[in-house]
Amino acid sequence: MNFQLSDDQVALRDGLLSLLDGRYDLDAVRSVEGQASVVERSRWAELADAGVFAILASEADGGLGLGRVEAAVALEALGAHLVPGPLVGSIIAGQRMASAASGEVLVGLHSRSAGGSLPRLLELPNDCDGYLVLPGTGEGAAPVTYVERSTLATTQVPTSLDPLTPLAQLAAPIADGEEFSSAADPVRRDALLLTAAYEVGLASFSLWRAVAYAKDRHQFNRPIGSFQAIKHLLADELARLEQARVAVAYAATITDQPEVAVIDGEVNGLSATECTWRAVASAKLLADTAALSAAKTAVQVHGGMGYTWEVPIHLAMKRARVLATTLGTSDHMAEIVAALTR
Amino acid sequence: MDLRATPAEEAFRADLRAWLATTLPTLPEKPAHTDWQARRAYDTHWQELLFAAGYAGIDWPLEAGGRGASPVEQLIFKEECERAGAPYVGLGFVGLLHAGPTINAEGNEAQRTTYLPKILSGEHVWCQGFSEPGAGSDLASLRTRAVRDGDHYVVTGSKIWTSHAEVADYCELLVRTGTEESRHKGITWLIMDMKSPGIEVRPLKTISGSTEFAELFLDDVRIPVENRVGDENDGWRVTMVTLSFERGTGFVGELLESMRLLRSLTALAKDTGAFGDPGIRRRIGQLSASFDSLWALTKRTVSEAQVTGIPGIGGTVFKLAYSEAGQRLADLSMELLGEAGLAMSPLATSGVDLNNDEWVEAWIKSFNLTIAAGTSQIQRNIVSERILGLPKEPQVTGGSK
């Protein structure tokens, strides 16, 4: 057992972070705020050149042939830079669609959950070329299908909560398209897991910004970070972040190493699949919490400045709100985990 | 990252599982909670069985009487023991989880061969003499004085929160060898024989009614200089090693126990119908996710310790998060028990034990989770200063009352 990143995984992370520092600095990310389209294709192509969207594709298909651990490492780095766009959908699609792996085609995710009378929205409607449509929770063993964006009737939502996640309202629920995967469960798990990894990156963005501000900002002739009232808030966020990060690492590892899920499942009276589901739902639950809570604390630590548009914490807060909503809420995740606690 | 078991680890697990299956039925009935001599006998008997079977000190070196295996096998051991319902480390915890690992890491050859095998075999029970009435969170202000007299230290002072002092053979003792103002630069870590003249033990009754803790009064107690672990006045560094074991892996048994309790609590909730309440289900799901992540965090800490030998600062994050999750579990159990949670004696319905006494005791003890081994406020200071790099509060000097 070795629960540390391998040298290759560290190199992958550091390489990507260095690319992101250069090409996705905060000014670049913020330059598209509030626009109908937030993905600059040339920058997307650079991510593709770095292998981001081919990370899970097999080497036989021209991909990197890596696992969820590496994909999670990449998504945490992307989240820590607030990189916008359909990252998770394109990585999952990249396993089977060469055009997604190469970055030519941008693939979003859409979960057809029952919303009752509430309107259904489509994320990134002017950036995505197509969507992987996950069946709703009540639909049983329905497949995941791929639907071209051009076939969907939508109305643009003029202003979205997250200025980096534009939205359109769907005229009708999305019907099935061409089959992408006959089994929805593994796709849904990957989507939740990779989204959780991105949220860990968001939490880290908020926390370290708040820490830097607390060291720098002086009141009462002292850095505010020397006050326990501030320090303790931040220590709690680190604890949440580390729990989420290790939960994501664990869920990613047992998804890639099913023999571990067999043994860990046995200890908990679960099948390997149930054990993996519990790990993924736990990771998503903890990552939702970490990302939302770190953003809230970071706003608080920034005081009045945290309430301004200029300070970028609200971007992490709003993205976390998006990601904690679209594939199932935290309550839904807690229900999944509870059902698998016996 | 690779969580797959090696063939050796798989074989270890299988052998252990078989051994537990044949050994556990031979154990005598558990003694009453309040009978400390009987509890010592029960816990040390279990330790003897482990030692004879080669399952004591799994990650301790062979020379110390241990198995010389990896910390990973130590984790497998704890996991399988909890799964099989084996006794917990019990009264042996100070020796096995604090003093032993510290002597192993910081002691000299003679100390390792003298003390470690007898901790592992269950022959010796240890207690902890760190805190004082005037030195709790501010441990570095401790005042128990040790004065050199030839090849002895003569020790005078008092200690508090000394677990199991009534039945202990040895005490890991922190003393002041420097000046009164020397704080962490004037502390020494000593091994004290509890049979030494001049030690008075006064049991301390806690809110659970238990006397697991005691106060120690030391009056000119003579301790040989050879019982010093580390250098004179270097005891604070040694103490940090002790505490890193305590925070890093010392609560793994408690975590696994909490995971088992959550499973039985879930069964109780299903039995009473409370599981039909989405609010209850979500709290169970939240706790389950927290405990699973803390178990994963333990694996990561152990992975790190395999490289460095001593658990890293991540243990502080574990301690902080586990303490609060443990309290949430205890709170949930009391809500689910309803009126049965108001009785400390065991209740049964239709001849089936409710185990309410265990839950109620666990709830009371949960108040201690965020106090013992460093309050959560101190843990937050450590996390924010040593991990996040936030500035210290200005030192208030001279105050230690």
XYZ file of C-alpha atoms in Angstrom, chain A residues 129-298:
170
model
C -20.634 20.997 -29.238
C -22.595 18.216 -27.616
C -23.670 16.726 -24.308
C -23.468 13.395 -22.575
C -26.982 12.925 -21.239
C -27.235 10.903 -18.041
C -30.584 9.281 -17.356
C -32.622 10.566 -14.443
C -32.430 8.673 -11.165
C -35.861 7.137 -11.690
C -35.109 5.804 -15.161
C -33.509 2.498 -14.155
C -30.810 1.027 -16.365
C -31.095 3.572 -19.187
C -27.990 4.270 -21.302
C -25.889 7.420 -21.485
C -26.334 9.044 -24.870
C -24.543 11.749 -26.830
C -26.661 14.606 -28.155
C -25.471 17.297 -30.572
C -25.913 20.816 -29.225
C -27.429 21.942 -32.512
C -30.420 19.638 -32.022
C -31.484 21.286 -28.747
C -33.998 24.113 -28.620
C -32.956 26.615 -25.948
C -33.305 30.198 -24.852
C -30.217 31.956 -23.519
C -30.387 32.936 -19.832
C -29.114 36.530 -19.924
C -27.294 36.400 -16.581
C -26.145 33.291 -14.782
C -25.163 32.961 -11.112
C -21.600 32.006 -12.040
C -20.249 34.521 -14.570
C -18.082 31.691 -15.913
C -20.920 29.192 -16.349
C -23.367 30.650 -18.882
C -26.746 28.942 -19.122
C -29.636 28.388 -21.500
C -33.124 27.216 -20.691
C -34.233 24.028 -22.420
C -37.520 24.165 -24.280
C -38.111 20.463 -23.576
C -36.373 17.643 -21.702
C -33.501 16.247 -23.741
C -34.390 13.046 -25.565
C -31.923 10.218 -26.024
C -29.317 10.559 -28.730
C -26.706 8.169 -29.953
C -25.603 5.628 -27.319
C -22.357 6.525 -25.588
C -22.431 3.880 -22.881
C -25.009 1.215 -22.156
C -24.356 1.465 -18.432
C -24.983 4.837 -16.838
C -23.624 4.010 -13.393
C -19.884 4.015 -14.170
C -20.262 7.239 -16.172
C -22.201 8.905 -13.381
C -19.596 7.805 -10.841
C -16.776 9.185 -12.957
C -18.663 12.448 -13.408
C -19.238 12.806 -9.664
C -15.676 11.834 -8.810
C -14.033 14.208 -11.271
C -16.376 17.025 -10.288
C -15.428 16.413 -6.660
C -11.755 16.655 -7.612
C -12.395 20.018 -9.274
C -14.236 21.176 -6.140
C -11.195 20.256 -4.048
C -9.241 22.618 -6.280
C -11.855 25.331 -5.708
C -11.642 24.836 -1.943
C -7.895 25.111 -2.117
C -8.169 28.334 -4.173
C -10.460 29.924 -1.580
C -8.517 28.741 1.444
C -5.053 29.821 0.291
C -6.337 33.191 -0.909
C -7.898 33.753 2.498
C -4.694 32.669 4.253
C -2.622 35.066 2.150
C -5.047 37.902 2.888
C -5.061 37.110 6.621
C -1.263 37.370 6.717
C -1.242 40.619 4.789
C -4.231 42.517 6.133
C -3.507 44.478 9.330
C -6.080 45.718 11.837
C -5.406 46.731 15.451
C -1.732 46.909 14.396
C -1.553 43.168 13.807
C -2.073 40.845 10.886
C -5.663 39.621 11.241
C -4.347 36.080 10.751
C -2.773 36.262 14.213
C -6.226 36.413 15.825
C -7.525 33.027 16.874
C -11.014 33.977 15.726
C -9.624 34.060 12.170
C -7.061 31.267 12.495
C -9.588 28.788 13.766
C -11.974 29.421 10.889
C -9.146 28.742 8.463
C -7.914 25.657 10.338
C -11.406 24.172 10.066
C -11.397 24.791 6.317
C -8.057 23.028 5.985
C -9.514 20.048 7.847
C -12.498 19.990 5.464
C -10.228 20.363 2.441
C -7.916 17.533 3.516
C -10.832 15.220 4.237
C -12.306 15.933 0.816
C -8.956 15.566 -0.929
C -8.177 12.218 0.641
C -11.748 11.005 0.020
C -11.353 11.864 -3.674
C -7.974 10.126 -3.790
C -9.454 7.039 -2.157
C -12.505 6.933 -4.433
C -10.293 7.408 -7.508
C -7.928 4.683 -6.395
C -10.558 2.049 -5.705
C -12.308 2.825 -8.976
C -9.041 2.058 -10.743
C -8.131 -0.865 -8.475
C -11.345 -2.899 -8.072
C -9.515 -5.563 -6.056
C -9.195 -2.980 -3.282
C -12.945 -2.334 -3.448
C -13.502 -6.072 -2.994
C -11.487 -6.166 0.248
C -12.739 -2.858 1.637
C -16.293 -3.800 0.698
C -15.981 -7.073 2.559
C -14.955 -5.234 5.735
C -18.105 -3.087 5.436
C -20.497 -5.784 4.281
C -20.721 -4.333 0.772
C -20.090 -5.587 -2.746
C -17.172 -4.042 -4.615
C -19.552 -1.895 -6.683
C -21.407 -0.723 -3.589
C -18.110 0.058 -1.906
C -17.054 2.161 -4.897
C -20.388 3.980 -4.932
C -20.109 4.769 -1.247
C -16.595 6.116 -1.766
C -17.587 8.267 -4.740
C -20.720 9.681 -3.112
C -18.747 10.372 0.085
C -16.061 12.161 -1.891
C -18.637 14.309 -3.681
C -20.439 15.092 -0.442
C -17.237 16.125 1.326
C -15.983 18.073 -1.686
C -19.280 19.983 -2.003
C -18.983 20.871 1.660
C -15.310 21.806 1.457
C -15.721 24.013 -1.613
C -18.802 25.854 -0.365
C -17.530 26.248 3.151
C -14.033 27.408 2.149
C -15.563 30.037 -0.124
C -17.892 31.234 2.612
C -15.043 31.497 5.101
C -12.809 33.192 2.543
